[in-house]
Coordinates of C-alpha atoms in Angstrom, one line a residue:
M1 CA 133.0 68.3 92.2
G2 CA 134.9 71.5 93.1
G3 CA 137.7 70.5 90.7
S4 CA 135.3 69.9 87.8
V5 CA 133.5 73.2 88.4
G6 CA 136.8 74.9 88.6
R7 CA 137.9 73.5 85.3
V8 CA 134.7 74.7 83.7
L9 CA 135.2 78.2 85.0
M10 CA 138.9 78.0 83.9
M11 CA 137.7 77.3 80.4
L12 CA 135.5 80.4 80.6
G13 CA 138.6 82.4 81.6
I14 CA 137.3 83.4 85.0
F15 CA 140.6 82.6 86.8
T16 CA 143.2 83.8 84.4
S17 CA 146.3 85.9 85.2
D18 CA 145.2 88.6 82.9
P19 CA 143.3 91.3 84.9
D20 CA 141.5 92.6 81.8
K21 CA 140.4 89.1 80.8
V22 CA 139.2 88.4 84.4
S23 CA 137.2 91.6 84.3
V24 CA 135.5 90.9 81.0
D25 CA 134.7 87.3 81.8
S26 CA 133.4 88.1 85.2
I27 CA 131.1 90.7 83.8
T28 CA 130.0 88.2 81.2
L29 CA 129.1 85.7 83.8
F30 CA 127.4 88.3 86.0
V31 CA 125.2 89.5 83.1
T32 CA 124.3 85.9 82.4
L33 CA 123.1 85.6 86.0
L34 CA 121.1 88.8 85.7
C35 CA 119.3 87.4 82.7
A36 CA 118.6 84.2 84.7
C37 CA 117.2 86.3 87.6
I38 CA 114.9 88.1 85.2
V39 CA 113.6 84.9 83.6
I40 CA 113.2 83.0 86.9
G41 CA 111.6 86.1 88.5
H42 CA 109.1 86.3 85.6
L43 CA 108.2 82.6 86.1
L44 CA 107.7 83.1 89.8
E45 CA 105.8 86.4 89.4
E46 CA 102.4 84.9 90.5
N47 CA 104.0 82.8 93.3
R48 CA 102.7 83.8 96.8
W49 CA 105.9 83.1 98.5
M50 CA 108.6 84.3 96.2
N51 CA 109.4 87.7 94.7
E52 CA 112.2 88.9 92.4
S53 CA 114.3 90.2 95.2
I54 CA 114.3 86.9 97.1
S55 CA 114.8 84.9 93.9
A56 CA 117.8 87.0 93.1
L57 CA 119.2 86.5 96.6
F58 CA 118.9 82.7 96.3
I59 CA 120.5 82.7 92.9
G60 CA 123.3 84.8 94.3
L61 CA 123.7 82.3 97.2
G62 CA 123.7 79.4 94.8
T63 CA 126.3 81.0 92.6
G64 CA 128.4 81.8 95.7
V65 CA 128.4 78.2 96.7
V66 CA 129.5 77.1 93.2
I67 CA 132.4 79.7 93.2
L68 CA 133.4 78.6 96.6
L69 CA 133.7 75.0 95.4
A70 CA 135.5 76.1 92.3
T71 CA 138.1 78.2 94.1
K72 CA 138.4 75.7 97.1
G73 CA 137.1 78.3 99.5
A74 CA 139.1 81.2 98.3
S75 CA 136.2 83.4 97.1
S76 CA 132.5 83.5 96.6
R77 CA 132.1 86.5 94.3
I78 CA 132.5 87.3 90.7
L79 CA 133.0 91.0 91.2
E80 CA 134.4 93.0 94.1
F81 CA 132.0 95.2 96.0
D82 CA 132.6 98.9 95.9
E83 CA 130.3 101.2 97.8
E84 CA 131.0 103.9 95.2
L85 CA 129.7 101.6 92.5
F86 CA 126.5 101.3 94.5
F87 CA 126.0 104.9 95.4
I88 CA 127.1 106.4 92.1
Y89 CA 125.7 104.0 89.5
L90 CA 123.1 101.6 91.0
L91 CA 121.2 103.7 93.5
P92 CA 120.3 106.8 91.4
P93 CA 118.1 105.1 88.8
I94 CA 116.2 103.2 91.5
I95 CA 115.4 106.4 93.6
F96 CA 114.7 108.6 90.5
N97 CA 112.3 106.1 89.0
A98 CA 110.5 105.9 92.4
G99 CA 109.9 109.7 92.2
F100 CA 109.2 109.7 88.5
Q101 CA 106.5 106.9 88.8
V102 CA 105.1 107.8 92.2
K103 CA 101.3 108.2 92.5
K104 CA 101.6 111.8 93.6
K105 CA 97.9 112.1 94.6
Q106 CA 98.4 109.3 97.2
F107 CA 101.9 110.4 98.2
F108 CA 101.0 114.1 98.9
R109 CA 97.7 113.2 100.4
N110 CA 99.6 111.3 103.1
F111 CA 102.6 113.6 103.1
M112 CA 102.5 114.6 106.8
T113 CA 102.2 110.9 107.9
I114 CA 105.0 109.9 105.5
M115 CA 107.3 112.7 106.9
L116 CA 106.4 111.6 110.4
F117 CA 107.4 108.0 109.7
G118 CA 110.3 108.8 107.3
A119 CA 112.1 111.6 109.2
V120 CA 110.9 111.7 112.8
G121 CA 110.5 107.9 113.0
T122 CA 113.9 107.3 111.5
G123 CA 115.4 109.6 114.1
I124 CA 113.7 107.6 116.9
S125 CA 114.9 104.3 115.5
F126 CA 118.4 105.7 115.0
F127 CA 118.7 106.6 118.7
I128 CA 117.2 103.3 119.9
I129 CA 119.5 101.2 117.8
S130 CA 122.6 103.3 118.4
F131 CA 122.4 103.3 122.2
G132 CA 121.0 99.8 122.4
A133 CA 124.0 98.5 120.4
K134 CA 126.4 100.6 122.6
E135 CA 125.0 99.1 125.9
F136 CA 124.8 95.4 124.7
F137 CA 128.0 95.4 122.6
E138 CA 130.0 96.4 125.7
T139 CA 128.4 93.6 127.7
F140 CA 129.2 91.1 125.0
D141 CA 132.8 92.3 124.7
M142 CA 132.5 92.7 120.9
G143 CA 135.7 94.6 120.6
Y144 CA 136.6 98.2 120.6
F145 CA 134.1 100.6 118.9
E146 CA 134.1 104.3 119.1
L147 CA 131.0 106.4 119.6
R148 CA 131.1 107.2 115.9
D149 CA 130.8 103.5 115.2
F150 CA 127.7 103.0 117.4
L151 CA 126.0 106.0 115.8
A152 CA 126.9 104.7 112.3
I153 CA 125.3 101.4 113.3
G154 CA 122.1 103.2 114.2
A155 CA 122.1 104.9 110.8
I156 CA 122.9 101.6 109.0
F157 CA 120.1 99.6 110.5
S158 CA 117.6 102.4 110.4
A159 CA 117.6 102.3 106.6
T160 CA 114.7 100.2 105.3
D161 CA 114.7 98.2 102.1
S162 CA 112.1 100.0 100.1
V163 CA 112.9 98.0 96.9
C164 CA 112.0 94.7 98.4
T165 CA 109.1 96.2 100.4
L166 CA 107.4 97.5 97.3
Q167 CA 107.6 94.1 95.6
V168 CA 105.6 92.5 98.3
L169 CA 102.9 95.2 98.5
N170 CA 100.4 95.8 95.7
Q171 CA 99.5 99.4 95.1
D172 CA 96.1 98.4 93.6
E173 CA 95.1 96.2 96.5
T174 CA 96.4 98.4 99.3
P175 CA 96.9 101.9 97.9
L176 CA 97.1 103.6 101.3
L177 CA 99.7 101.3 102.8
Y178 CA 101.7 101.2 99.5
S179 CA 101.8 105.0 99.5
L180 CA 102.8 105.1 103.2
V181 CA 105.5 102.4 103.0
F182 CA 106.8 103.7 99.7
G183 CA 107.0 107.3 100.8
E184 CA 108.4 106.4 104.2
G185 CA 111.0 104.1 102.6
V186 CA 112.4 106.9 100.3
V187 CA 112.4 109.5 103.0
N188 CA 113.9 107.0 105.4
D189 CA 116.7 106.1 103.1
A190 CA 117.5 109.8 102.6
T191 CA 117.4 110.5 106.3
S192 CA 119.6 107.5 107.1
V193 CA 122.2 108.5 104.6
V194 CA 122.1 112.2 105.7
L195 CA 122.6 111.0 109.3
F196 CA 125.4 108.8 108.3
N197 CA 127.2 111.5 106.4
A198 CA 126.7 114.0 109.2
I199 CA 128.2 111.5 111.7
Q200 CA 131.4 111.3 109.5
K201 CA 131.9 115.0 109.6
F202 CA 131.8 115.7 113.3
D203 CA 134.4 115.2 116.0
L204 CA 132.6 113.1 118.5
S205 CA 135.5 112.7 121.0
D206 CA 134.0 115.4 123.2
V207 CA 130.2 115.4 122.9
N208 CA 128.4 118.3 124.5
S209 CA 125.2 120.3 123.9
R210 CA 126.9 122.5 121.4
V211 CA 128.0 119.6 119.3
V212 CA 124.5 118.0 119.4
L213 CA 122.9 121.3 118.3
K214 CA 125.4 121.7 115.5
F215 CA 124.8 118.1 114.4
I216 CA 121.0 118.7 114.3
G217 CA 121.5 122.0 112.5
N218 CA 123.7 120.4 109.9
F219 CA 121.2 117.6 109.4
F220 CA 118.3 120.0 108.6
S221 CA 120.6 122.1 106.5
L222 CA 121.5 119.1 104.4
F223 CA 117.9 118.1 104.1
I224 CA 116.7 121.5 103.0
T225 CA 119.6 122.2 100.6
S226 CA 119.1 118.7 99.0
T227 CA 115.4 119.5 98.5
L228 CA 116.1 122.8 96.9
L229 CA 118.7 121.3 94.6
G230 CA 116.4 118.5 93.4
V231 CA 113.5 120.9 92.7
S232 CA 115.8 123.3 90.9
M233 CA 117.3 120.7 88.6
G234 CA 113.9 119.4 87.8
L235 CA 112.6 122.9 86.9
L236 CA 115.8 123.6 84.9
S237 CA 115.2 120.5 82.7
A238 CA 111.6 121.5 82.1
Y239 CA 112.6 125.1 81.2
I240 CA 115.3 124.0 78.8
I241 CA 113.2 121.5 76.9
K242 CA 110.1 123.8 76.8
K243 CA 112.1 126.8 75.4
L244 CA 114.3 124.9 73.0
Y245 CA 111.4 122.7 71.6
F246 CA 113.6 119.6 71.2
G247 CA 110.5 117.6 70.5
R248 CA 110.1 119.1 67.1
H249 CA 113.4 117.8 66.0
S250 CA 114.7 114.8 67.9
T251 CA 113.2 112.4 70.4
D252 CA 116.7 111.1 71.0
R253 CA 117.9 114.4 72.3
E254 CA 114.9 114.8 74.6
V255 CA 115.3 111.4 76.1
A256 CA 119.1 111.9 76.5
L257 CA 118.7 115.3 78.1
M258 CA 116.1 114.0 80.6
I259 CA 118.3 111.0 81.6
L260 CA 121.4 113.2 81.9
M261 CA 119.7 116.0 83.8
A262 CA 118.3 113.5 86.3
Y263 CA 121.7 111.9 86.8
L264 CA 123.3 115.3 87.0
S265 CA 121.1 116.2 90.0
Y266 CA 122.4 113.2 91.9
I267 CA 126.0 113.8 91.0
M268 CA 125.8 117.5 92.0
A269 CA 124.3 116.5 95.4
E270 CA 127.2 114.1 96.0
L271 CA 129.7 116.7 94.8
F272 CA 128.5 119.2 97.4
D273 CA 128.1 116.5 100.1
L274 CA 124.3 116.6 100.1
S275 CA 121.8 113.8 100.1
G276 CA 121.8 112.5 96.6
I277 CA 118.9 110.2 97.4
L278 CA 116.6 113.0 98.4
T279 CA 117.8 115.3 95.6
V280 CA 117.2 112.8 92.8
F281 CA 113.8 111.6 94.2
L282 CA 112.4 115.2 94.2
C283 CA 114.0 115.8 90.8
G284 CA 112.0 112.8 89.6
I285 CA 108.7 114.2 91.0
V286 CA 109.3 117.6 89.5
M287 CA 110.3 116.2 86.1
S288 CA 107.2 114.0 86.0
H289 CA 105.0 117.1 86.7
Y290 CA 106.6 119.6 84.3
T291 CA 109.3 118.2 82.0
W292 CA 107.5 115.0 80.9
Y293 CA 104.7 117.1 79.4
N294 CA 107.1 119.2 77.3
V295 CA 108.3 116.3 75.2
T296 CA 106.8 114.4 72.3
E297 CA 104.5 111.5 72.8
R298 CA 107.1 109.0 71.8
S299 CA 109.6 110.6 74.2
R300 CA 107.1 110.2 77.0
I301 CA 106.7 106.5 76.3
T302 CA 110.5 106.0 75.9
T303 CA 111.5 107.8 79.0
K304 CA 108.9 106.0 81.2
H305 CA 110.1 102.6 80.1
A306 CA 113.8 103.6 80.1
F307 CA 113.8 104.8 83.7
A308 CA 111.8 101.7 84.8
T309 CA 114.2 99.4 83.0
L310 CA 117.3 101.0 84.5
S311 CA 115.8 100.8 87.9
F312 CA 114.8 97.2 87.5
I313 CA 118.3 96.1 86.4
S314 CA 119.9 98.0 89.3
E315 CA 117.6 96.3 91.8
T316 CA 118.3 92.8 90.5
F317 CA 122.1 93.5 90.3
I318 CA 122.1 94.6 94.0
F319 CA 120.3 91.6 95.4
L320 CA 122.3 89.2 93.2
Y321 CA 125.5 90.6 94.6
V322 CA 124.3 90.6 98.2
G323 CA 123.5 86.9 97.9
M324 CA 127.0 86.1 96.6
D325 CA 128.8 88.3 99.1
A326 CA 127.0 86.7 102.0
L327 CA 129.3 83.7 101.6
D328 CA 132.5 85.7 101.5
I329 CA 134.9 83.4 103.3
E330 CA 137.4 86.2 104.1
K331 CA 135.1 87.9 106.6
W332 CA 133.7 84.6 108.1
K333 CA 137.3 83.4 108.8
L334 CA 137.9 86.5 110.8
V335 CA 134.8 85.9 113.0
S336 CA 135.2 82.1 113.1
S337 CA 136.9 82.2 116.6
S338 CA 133.9 84.2 118.0
L339 CA 131.1 82.8 115.9
G340 CA 128.8 82.8 118.9
K341 CA 129.3 86.5 119.5
S342 CA 128.6 87.2 115.8
V343 CA 125.3 85.2 116.0
G344 CA 124.4 87.0 119.2
A345 CA 125.1 90.4 117.8
S346 CA 123.1 89.7 114.7
A347 CA 120.1 88.6 116.8
L348 CA 120.5 91.7 119.0
L349 CA 120.6 94.0 116.0
L350 CA 117.5 92.3 114.5
A351 CA 115.7 92.7 117.8
L352 CA 116.7 96.4 118.0
V353 CA 115.3 96.9 114.5
L354 CA 112.0 95.4 115.6
V355 CA 111.8 97.5 118.7
G356 CA 113.1 100.6 117.0
R357 CA 110.4 100.5 114.3
A358 CA 107.6 99.6 116.7
A359 CA 108.7 102.6 118.9
F360 CA 107.7 105.1 116.3
I361 CA 105.1 103.4 114.0
F362 CA 102.4 103.0 116.7
P363 CA 102.9 106.3 118.6
L364 CA 103.2 108.3 115.5
S365 CA 100.2 106.6 113.9
I366 CA 98.1 107.7 116.9
L367 CA 99.4 111.2 116.5
S368 CA 98.6 111.1 112.8
N369 CA 95.1 109.8 113.4
F370 CA 94.5 112.6 115.9
F371 CA 94.8 115.2 113.2
K372 CA 92.8 113.4 110.5
K373 CA 89.0 114.0 110.4
A374 CA 87.9 111.4 107.9
Q375 CA 87.7 108.0 109.4
S376 CA 88.8 106.4 106.1
D377 CA 92.1 108.3 106.3
K378 CA 93.0 107.0 109.7
L379 CA 95.3 104.0 110.2
T380 CA 93.6 101.1 112.0
F381 CA 95.6 98.9 114.3
K382 CA 95.8 96.1 111.7
Q383 CA 97.1 98.6 109.1
Q384 CA 99.7 99.9 111.7
V385 CA 100.9 96.3 112.2
T386 CA 101.2 95.8 108.5
V387 CA 103.2 99.0 108.0
W388 CA 105.5 98.0 110.9
W389 CA 106.1 94.6 109.5
A390 CA 106.5 95.7 105.8
G391 CA 109.3 98.1 106.8
L392 CA 111.4 95.7 108.8
M393 CA 113.4 94.5 105.7
R394 CA 117.0 95.8 105.4
G395 CA 118.8 95.7 102.1
A396 CA 121.3 97.4 99.8
V397 CA 121.5 100.8 101.5
S398 CA 122.4 99.1 104.8
M399 CA 125.0 97.0 103.1
A400 CA 126.6 99.9 101.4
L401 CA 126.7 102.0 104.5
A402 CA 128.2 99.1 106.5
Y403 CA 130.9 98.6 103.9
N404 CA 131.6 102.4 104.0
Q405 CA 132.0 102.4 107.7
F406 CA 133.7 99.0 108.5
A407 CA 135.4 97.9 105.3
K408 CA 137.2 99.2 102.2
S409 CA 136.1 97.8 98.8
G410 CA 134.5 94.9 100.6
H411 CA 137.7 93.9 102.5
T412 CA 138.6 94.2 106.2
K413 CA 141.4 92.8 108.4
Q414 CA 139.9 93.8 111.8
P415 CA 137.8 91.1 113.6
G416 CA 135.5 93.7 115.1
N417 CA 134.8 95.3 111.7
A418 CA 134.4 91.9 110.1
T419 CA 131.8 91.0 112.8
M420 CA 129.8 94.1 111.9
I421 CA 129.9 93.2 108.2
T422 CA 128.8 89.6 108.8
C423 CA 126.1 90.9 111.2
T424 CA 124.8 93.2 108.5
I425 CA 124.8 90.4 105.9
T426 CA 122.9 88.2 108.4
V427 CA 120.3 90.8 109.2
V428 CA 119.8 91.7 105.6
L429 CA 119.3 88.1 104.5
S430 CA 117.1 87.0 107.4
S431 CA 114.9 90.1 107.3
T432 CA 114.5 90.0 103.5
V433 CA 113.7 86.3 103.3
V434 CA 111.6 86.0 106.5
F435 CA 109.7 89.2 106.4
G436 CA 109.6 89.3 102.6
L437 CA 108.1 85.8 102.4
L438 CA 105.4 86.5 105.0
T439 CA 104.3 90.0 104.1
K440 CA 101.9 89.1 101.4
H441 CA 100.2 86.6 103.6
L442 CA 100.1 89.0 106.5
V443 CA 98.3 91.5 104.2
R444 CA 95.8 88.9 103.1
L445 CA 95.2 87.9 106.7
L446 CA 94.8 91.3 108.3
L447 CA 93.5 93.4 105.4
L448 CA 90.7 91.8 103.5
P449 CA 89.5 93.7 100.4
S450 CA 87.1 96.5 101.4
D451 CA 84.7 98.7 99.5
H452 CA 86.9 101.6 100.4
N453 CA 90.0 100.1 98.9
R454 CA 88.1 99.0 95.7
A455 CA 86.8 102.6 95.3
M456 CA 90.3 104.0 95.6
V457 CA 91.6 101.5 93.1
S458 CA 88.9 102.4 90.6
S459 CA 89.5 106.1 91.0
E460 CA 93.2 106.1 90.5
P461 CA 95.0 104.5 87.5
S462 CA 98.0 102.3 88.2
S463 CA 101.6 102.9 87.1
P464 CA 102.8 103.8 84.5
N465 CA 99.9 106.2 84.0
S466 CA 100.6 107.6 87.5
T467 CA 102.9 110.2 86.0
T468 CA 99.9 111.9 84.4
L469 CA 98.5 112.8 87.8
P470 CA 98.9 116.4 89.1
L471 CA 101.7 117.0 91.6
L472 CA 99.4 117.6 94.5
G473 CA 96.2 116.1 93.1
Y474 CA 93.5 115.2 95.6
G475 CA 90.6 113.3 94.1
Q476 CA 88.3 115.0 91.8
E477 CA 89.4 118.5 92.9
S478 CA 92.3 118.4 90.5
E479 CA 90.0 117.8 87.6
D480 CA 87.7 120.6 88.8
V481 CA 90.5 123.0 88.6
E482 CA 91.7 121.7 85.2
M483 CA 88.2 122.1 83.7
G484 CA 87.8 125.6 85.0
R485 CA 85.4 124.9 87.8
T486 CA 86.0 126.7 91.0
V487 CA 86.8 125.2 94.3
P488 CA 85.4 127.0 97.4
R489 CA 88.0 129.1 99.1
P490 CA 88.9 128.0 102.6
P491 CA 87.2 130.5 104.9
S492 CA 89.5 130.6 107.8
L493 CA 92.6 129.3 109.6
L494 CA 90.4 126.7 111.2
M495 CA 89.8 125.2 107.7
L496 CA 93.6 125.0 107.2
L497 CA 94.0 123.2 110.5
S498 CA 91.1 120.8 110.0
T499 CA 91.7 119.9 106.3
P500 CA 95.3 120.9 105.6
T501 CA 95.7 118.8 102.5
H502 CA 92.7 120.3 100.8
T503 CA 93.7 123.9 101.8
V504 CA 97.4 123.6 100.8
H505 CA 96.3 121.9 97.5
Y506 CA 94.0 124.8 96.7
Y507 CA 96.6 127.5 97.1
W508 CA 99.3 125.4 95.5
R509 CA 97.1 124.8 92.4
K510 CA 96.4 128.6 92.1
F511 CA 100.1 129.3 92.3
D512 CA 101.0 126.5 90.0
N513 CA 98.6 127.6 87.3
A514 CA 99.4 131.3 87.6
F515 CA 103.2 131.2 87.8
M516 CA 104.8 127.8 87.5
R517 CA 103.3 126.0 84.5
P518 CA 103.2 129.0 82.2
V519 CA 107.0 129.1 82.6
F520 CA 108.0 125.5 83.0
G521 CA 105.2 123.7 81.1
G522 CA 103.1 120.9 82.3
R523 CA 99.7 119.4 81.6
G524 CA 97.5 121.9 79.7
F525 CA 100.4 124.4 79.5
A526 CA 102.7 122.6 77.0
E527 CA 102.0 122.3 73.3
F528 CA 101.2 118.7 72.5
V529 CA 103.6 117.4 69.9
L530 CA 103.0 113.8 68.7
G531 CA 106.5 113.4 67.4
S532 CA 109.1 114.8 65.1
P533 CA 108.1 116.3 61.7
K534 CA 108.7 112.9 60.0
E535 CA 106.6 111.1 62.6
G536 CA 103.8 113.6 62.2
S537 CA 103.7 113.2 58.4
I538 CA 103.4 109.4 58.9
H539 CA 100.4 109.9 61.1

């Protein structure tokens, strides 16, 4: 069978001696598989067990088996993994679209809880996984690892897979949990990458209090600087389009400028060694609040679908490749002599992921509930269990960070490094398949539809209309401000402490209407242009 498959692939030119021919034919086959993933994912859309991420993983695994047979065990991949390919080309559209399409009312309504889970919680999980791995790896005699490696392991396995998580949660059925898991996932990924980058920059041979304080200071500096850069690039795009009135002349230029400015924010963050994930996510939020209202109606529709399409293709590409790379024979040969240790290390890391997430979800949920007055805003124990479970999946970010730390372009000759790569692959596959398959059923079991959820669903439109919501909208209050009705001024500091979301929103809206939107545009402050002059004459 392997010989016949090999002959078929030889006819396609996959295994020729010409490097250019190999590249073109490999890409052709990979694009064909992407099309198959999209078609099969569409057919399985209503399936309770499968989702597009898992179907892409299985297609990747099946393709890897075919290639292994065709090459007689020499390879399982069509393309070579490059972490730069992931971080520079595949990740930006996913994260930007997440910010651009986010339901900002829900996101900022639960902003403090999201930051608790995404930033503080990731730090707790990072320390538990790092020091747990250090203690047990030395017991298992897994080989020589430096302190930097153990800290990198903590950052690698603290990164959740927000892509797969969002595919198994429905924002109309569980808007609160979707908002929490979505927001936490993006902040979590940004925090994990910032932690990982900070680890690479420090000399950890002599750890003392000064080094620890410098590490923490560098972390917060990166976080704040990345935030400012993302907001600045979003505002710059809004100002340019508003002042130059591209919409009166060319929809193509508007769309091109929005896409390029969004990508430029990410590239600039990477250029200055900042967090590109956090930067491009905030740029997406700002652009959806200001820039999107400054373009023509046709440009709005085009950009919304363009960003969503780029994100969708990148997600499918990542899971398809991870499925194929899971069977990479090169790394499994290096760990074949100590396969038991590899399995034990994978089980240990998966257990640490479970414990690390539980260690912050439940305590921080109690803390969050303490400061919430409305009973409907508090997380019940069943909701806490669902949030804990839904965030256990590990995916593309963990894979990319693992390759960055323990391999070069997907290859490694060190048994210890190969063990870490295979452990990462095992954790990613097992967590995505097991937790991904069961999350929908867990939600149905624990969270039956309630009147509160139905009310929230009916009061907030689903994506893609989510980008028409105000940046810090909170229920009907946003519409009150838009229609000129006044909102009672918070009378004291006690009001700020008891209802911080309402109070911050009140002052933000006043500032936004008085200073920001007159300069940068936005809903109600940008001239509505249906299309170009030719489009207008047609209508």
